Amino acid sequence: MDEIRVIEIKKSIFEDNDRDADRLREDLRKKGVFLLNLMSSPGSGKTTTLIKTINALKGQLNIAVMEADIDSDVDAKKILEATGVQSIQLHTGGMCHLDAEMTRQGLDNLDLDDVDLAILENVGNLVCPAEFDTGSSKNCMILSVPEGHDKPLKYPLMFSICDLVLVNKIDVMPYFDFDLALCEKYIHMRNPKAQVIPICAKTGEGIDKFAAWLKDQVKKWKEN
Amino acid sequence: MDEIRVIEIKKSIFEDNDRDADRLREDLRKKGVFLLNLMSSPGSGKTTTLIKTINALKGQLNIAVMEADIDSDVDAKKILEATGVQSIQLHTGGMCHLDAEMTRQGLDNLDLDDVDLAILENVGNLVCPAEFDTGSSKNCMILSVPEGHDKPLKYPLMFSICDLVLVNKIDVMPYFDFDLALCEKYIHMRNPKAQVIPICAKTGEGIDKFAAWLKDQVKKWKEN
């Protein structure tokens, strides 16, 4: 098994992150690379969801993954072992989010030549990552059932910037007071355009829908 | 039912948060008020744990609660309705943590005359709150079973600054791959002195142990 490359991300020097993010998005569009920024709380199932989805997309999309974490290379190792796709670990050195320049440092360490879909697994945090445009083509977040359906009320910005919300761990719905309809209502209060897909990364339920969404997004990205 | 007071917290002007935190701690010691800083990821059960614990301590400690949130007053309302204790909501205006001066702004809005135990429910976030000393007497965090036992590997600072880790939602242990012994091992890698109490806020299991810990801490705080 290959060693996981760990990239120590440096603090950005650019002052205007929004402009830098637009620049990165444009560069990626020219290269034909769709960048997904995947966010969530700690432990809501980002890595497991990615593994299932990458395997569902095998032979259909070329994928590369950047795993951002304050410490450890647990996630990049897991992704590589379970899927075989290009996977690097980004260490944020205690920083609670990634911005566009930090994302670029990660992308520079990937071989993007044949990649259709690059995925950034952001730091587990519902607050700070929402405040920084990473240059991604689309933003996606995972809300897991045990966290509760009221999270869009408490973390409004995160829900307002996400194009897609995956509601994960629906297999444990019977053991938690989680109202999916109410959750969707709260999500749409924050962002009427957000799509919602219930999934269970553990059993694979709904992963086909997420995979189809990604294929569709990558196709549109390359056409424009 | 009383209206919930919502305090809009302003950004701190103090440059040296550590010194300011020590000053606040000293002020609180003189007043005989023990301040608990309670942290966790979003949705790991801070508010439910507090409700059960406050009710378990009724008639034994006078308690006041500050609920920090980016938006909404859901939590302060819940606390007041379920326990009747003094409860205010702190709005952080998008900020991802509280420091000592922000905590002081909250405390200034409480009547602390007969209070033994003031509780700060920090913003749901495992990253930023760990970086700022709030002036608390002790730090406590909740890790819930669905988040996974590997969290001390990924959020080292949070676990290293906590005196007590409550492992919540142990009722759903059979539905998740959560290894409590391994989790304790990881916690003690970060902080050998951290105490660990498994609880289930929903059923009340272990709440008596947390309540006893609090009573003991408050007693020691007042004696010193």
Short mmCIF file of C-alpha atoms in Angstrom, two decimals, chain A:
data_model
loop_
_atom_site.label_atom_id
_atom_site.label_comp_id
_atom_site.label_asym_id
_atom_site.label_seq_id
_atom_site.Cartn_x
_atom_site.Cartn_y
_atom_site.Cartn_z
CA MET A 1 0.00 0.00 0.00
CA ASP A 2 1.32 3.44 -0.92
CA GLU A 3 2.22 5.87 1.81
CA ILE A 4 -0.29 8.68 2.26
CA ARG A 5 1.10 12.05 1.29
CA VAL A 6 0.46 14.63 3.97
CA ILE A 7 0.50 18.26 2.85
CA GLU A 8 1.05 20.90 5.53
CA ILE A 9 -1.17 23.76 4.40
CA LYS A 10 0.16 27.29 4.90
CA LYS A 11 -1.93 30.27 5.86
CA SER A 12 -3.14 32.23 2.85
CA ILE A 13 -1.50 35.45 1.83
CA PHE A 14 -4.31 36.62 -0.44
CA GLU A 15 -6.49 39.26 1.08
CA ASP A 16 -9.46 38.91 -1.23
CA ASN A 17 -10.57 35.31 -0.89
CA ASP A 18 -13.72 35.76 -2.98
CA ARG A 19 -11.75 36.95 -5.96
CA ASP A 20 -9.16 34.23 -5.50
CA ALA A 21 -11.93 31.62 -5.31
CA ASP A 22 -13.41 32.85 -8.60
CA ARG A 23 -9.98 32.62 -10.16
CA LEU A 24 -9.52 29.03 -8.95
CA ARG A 25 -13.01 28.09 -10.21
CA GLU A 26 -12.13 29.49 -13.63
CA ASP A 27 -8.83 27.56 -13.72
CA LEU A 28 -10.65 24.36 -12.83
CA ARG A 29 -13.30 24.95 -15.47
CA LYS A 30 -10.60 25.31 -18.12
CA LYS A 31 -9.05 22.05 -16.95
CA GLY A 32 -12.46 20.34 -16.96
CA VAL A 33 -12.21 19.50 -13.26
CA PHE A 34 -15.34 19.76 -11.12
CA LEU A 35 -14.49 20.50 -7.47
CA LEU A 36 -16.91 19.41 -4.77
CA ASN A 37 -16.53 20.98 -1.33
CA LEU A 38 -17.95 18.50 1.18
CA MET A 39 -18.67 19.82 4.65
CA SER A 40 -20.29 18.59 7.87
CA SER A 41 -19.97 18.34 11.64
CA PRO A 42 -17.36 15.97 13.02
CA GLY A 43 -18.51 12.39 12.74
CA SER A 44 -21.49 12.79 10.43
CA GLY A 45 -20.07 10.33 7.93
CA LYS A 46 -18.18 12.28 5.25
CA THR A 47 -15.49 9.66 4.70
CA THR A 48 -17.83 6.66 4.64
CA THR A 49 -20.16 8.48 2.25
CA LEU A 50 -17.23 9.27 -0.03
CA ILE A 51 -15.99 5.68 -0.08
CA LYS A 52 -19.39 4.32 -1.04
CA THR A 53 -19.95 7.01 -3.65
CA ILE A 54 -16.51 6.74 -5.25
CA ASN A 55 -16.95 2.99 -5.59
CA ALA A 56 -20.42 3.52 -7.12
CA LEU A 57 -18.85 5.85 -9.71
CA LYS A 58 -15.97 3.51 -10.63
CA GLY A 59 -15.37 3.43 -14.39
CA GLN A 60 -17.67 6.41 -14.87
CA LEU A 61 -15.70 9.32 -13.40
CA ASN A 62 -12.02 9.77 -12.58
CA ILE A 63 -11.89 11.00 -9.01
CA ALA A 64 -9.25 12.47 -6.70
CA VAL A 65 -9.72 13.27 -3.02
CA MET A 66 -8.24 15.80 -0.59
CA GLU A 67 -8.88 15.07 3.06
CA ALA A 68 -8.52 18.13 5.25
CA ASP A 69 -7.92 17.57 8.93
CA ILE A 70 -6.26 19.37 11.77
CA ASP A 71 -4.22 16.30 12.52
CA SER A 72 -3.96 12.58 11.61
CA ASP A 73 -4.07 10.93 8.19
CA VAL A 74 -6.82 8.48 9.14
CA ASP A 75 -9.22 9.61 6.43
CA ALA A 76 -6.89 9.73 3.42
CA LYS A 77 -5.65 6.24 4.31
CA LYS A 78 -9.22 4.95 4.55
CA ILE A 79 -10.15 6.44 1.16
CA LEU A 80 -7.07 5.03 -0.57
CA GLU A 81 -7.48 1.57 0.93
CA ALA A 82 -11.19 1.35 0.19
CA THR A 83 -11.30 2.90 -3.28
CA GLY A 84 -7.78 3.04 -4.75
CA VAL A 85 -8.27 6.62 -5.98
CA GLN A 86 -5.68 9.38 -5.64
CA SER A 87 -5.98 10.62 -2.08
CA ILE A 88 -3.94 13.14 -0.12
CA GLN A 89 -4.19 14.47 3.40
CA LEU A 90 -4.16 18.22 4.02
CA HIS A 91 -3.08 19.31 7.47
CA THR A 92 -4.55 22.68 8.34
CA GLY A 93 -2.25 23.26 11.32
CA GLY A 94 -5.11 23.99 13.70
CA MET A 95 -7.01 26.14 11.24
CA CYS A 96 -10.73 25.52 11.30
CA HIS A 97 -11.47 25.93 7.59
CA LEU A 98 -9.91 26.04 4.13
CA ASP A 99 -10.07 29.02 1.81
CA ALA A 100 -9.37 29.14 -1.94
CA GLU A 101 -5.61 29.51 -1.66
CA MET A 102 -5.37 26.64 0.81
CA THR A 103 -7.50 24.52 -1.51
CA ARG A 104 -5.18 25.43 -4.38
CA GLN A 105 -2.18 24.21 -2.34
CA GLY A 106 -3.97 20.87 -2.09
CA LEU A 107 -4.90 20.72 -5.78
CA ASP A 108 -1.30 21.50 -6.75
CA ASN A 109 -0.33 18.25 -5.07
CA LEU A 110 -2.75 16.17 -7.12
CA ASP A 111 -2.25 14.91 -10.66
CA LEU A 112 -5.37 16.41 -12.25
CA ASP A 113 -4.65 15.44 -15.86
CA ASP A 114 -7.45 12.89 -16.24
CA VAL A 115 -9.50 13.87 -13.21
CA ASP A 116 -13.19 14.77 -13.75
CA LEU A 117 -14.12 15.17 -10.13
CA ALA A 118 -11.92 16.45 -7.30
CA ILE A 119 -13.41 16.24 -3.84
CA LEU A 120 -12.35 18.35 -0.88
CA GLU A 121 -13.42 16.86 2.43
CA ASN A 122 -13.35 20.03 4.52
CA VAL A 123 -12.59 20.24 8.27
CA GLY A 124 -15.48 18.88 10.37
CA ASN A 125 -17.13 22.13 11.42
CA LEU A 126 -20.52 23.72 10.66
CA VAL A 127 -19.35 27.27 11.29
CA CYS A 128 -16.08 28.48 9.78
CA PRO A 129 -15.94 26.50 6.51
CA ALA A 130 -19.22 28.17 5.51
CA GLU A 131 -17.55 31.57 5.61
CA PHE A 132 -14.83 30.85 3.05
CA ASP A 133 -15.39 30.18 -0.64
CA THR A 134 -12.94 27.38 -1.50
CA GLY A 135 -13.29 27.88 -5.25
CA SER A 136 -15.47 24.79 -5.47
CA SER A 137 -17.90 24.20 -8.31
CA LYS A 138 -20.59 23.18 -5.84
CA ASN A 139 -20.96 22.93 -2.06
CA CYS A 140 -22.42 19.89 -0.40
CA MET A 141 -22.97 19.15 3.26
CA ILE A 142 -23.90 16.13 5.30
CA LEU A 143 -26.30 16.40 8.21
CA SER A 144 -26.60 13.16 10.13
CA VAL A 145 -29.80 12.07 11.85
CA PRO A 146 -28.28 11.93 15.38
CA GLU A 147 -27.41 15.66 15.13
CA GLY A 148 -31.11 16.59 15.02
CA HIS A 149 -33.43 18.26 12.53
CA ASP A 150 -33.00 21.73 14.08
CA LYS A 151 -29.47 22.33 12.79
CA PRO A 152 -30.53 24.66 9.91
CA LEU A 153 -31.94 26.98 12.60
CA LYS A 154 -28.64 27.04 14.46
CA TYR A 155 -26.09 27.07 11.62
CA PRO A 156 -27.90 29.21 9.03
CA LEU A 157 -24.93 30.19 6.85
CA MET A 158 -23.78 26.60 6.26
CA PHE A 159 -27.22 25.57 5.00
CA SER A 160 -27.63 28.73 2.92
CA ILE A 161 -24.45 28.12 0.88
CA CYS A 162 -24.98 24.43 0.16
CA ASP A 163 -26.36 23.26 -3.18
CA LEU A 164 -26.98 19.79 -1.81
CA VAL A 165 -27.70 18.49 1.69
CA LEU A 166 -27.23 14.77 2.29
CA VAL A 167 -29.20 13.59 5.32
CA ASN A 168 -27.11 10.64 6.49
CA LYS A 169 -27.63 7.75 8.95
CA ILE A 170 -31.33 7.40 8.09
CA ASP A 171 -31.07 3.77 9.26
CA VAL A 172 -31.06 4.97 12.88
CA MET A 173 -34.07 7.27 12.41
CA PRO A 174 -36.25 5.06 14.67
CA TYR A 175 -33.90 5.67 17.62
CA PHE A 176 -33.80 9.47 17.36
CA ASP A 177 -36.42 12.22 17.39
CA PHE A 178 -35.68 13.30 13.83
CA ASP A 179 -38.42 14.75 11.63
CA LEU A 180 -37.22 14.59 8.00
CA ALA A 181 -40.08 16.73 6.62
CA LEU A 182 -39.44 19.41 9.23
CA CYS A 183 -35.71 19.25 8.52
CA GLU A 184 -36.33 19.81 4.80
CA LYS A 185 -38.61 22.72 5.67
CA TYR A 186 -35.87 24.31 7.81
CA ILE A 187 -33.25 23.71 5.08
CA HIS A 188 -35.48 25.41 2.50
CA MET A 189 -36.05 28.35 4.85
CA ARG A 190 -32.30 28.93 4.60
CA ASN A 191 -31.94 28.02 0.95
CA PRO A 192 -35.02 27.38 -1.20
CA LYS A 193 -32.87 25.93 -3.99
CA ALA A 194 -30.99 23.36 -1.91
CA GLN A 195 -31.56 19.77 -2.91
CA VAL A 196 -31.97 17.20 -0.16
CA ILE A 197 -31.07 13.52 -0.53
CA PRO A 198 -31.58 11.13 2.41
CA ILE A 199 -28.86 8.48 2.52
CA CYS A 200 -27.35 5.79 4.68
CA ALA A 201 -23.66 5.54 3.90
CA LYS A 202 -23.39 2.38 6.02
CA THR A 203 -26.01 0.37 4.08
CA GLY A 204 -25.56 2.26 0.80
CA GLU A 205 -29.16 3.49 0.67
CA GLY A 206 -29.48 6.66 -1.45
CA ILE A 207 -25.84 6.57 -2.60
CA ASP A 208 -27.04 5.92 -6.18
CA LYS A 209 -28.93 9.23 -6.06
CA PHE A 210 -25.88 11.13 -4.81
CA ALA A 211 -23.73 9.46 -7.49
CA ALA A 212 -26.27 10.42 -10.18
CA TRP A 213 -26.30 14.02 -8.90
CA LEU A 214 -22.49 14.15 -9.14
CA LYS A 215 -22.43 12.69 -12.66
CA ASP A 216 -25.01 15.22 -13.77
CA GLN A 217 -23.11 18.13 -12.19
CA VAL A 218 -19.77 17.08 -13.73
CA LYS A 219 -21.43 16.76 -17.15
CA LYS A 220 -22.95 20.25 -16.92
CA TRP A 221 -19.63 21.68 -15.65
CA LYS A 222 -17.73 20.31 -18.65
CA GLU A 223 -20.38 21.52 -21.12
CA ASN A 224 -20.33 25.12 -19.97
#
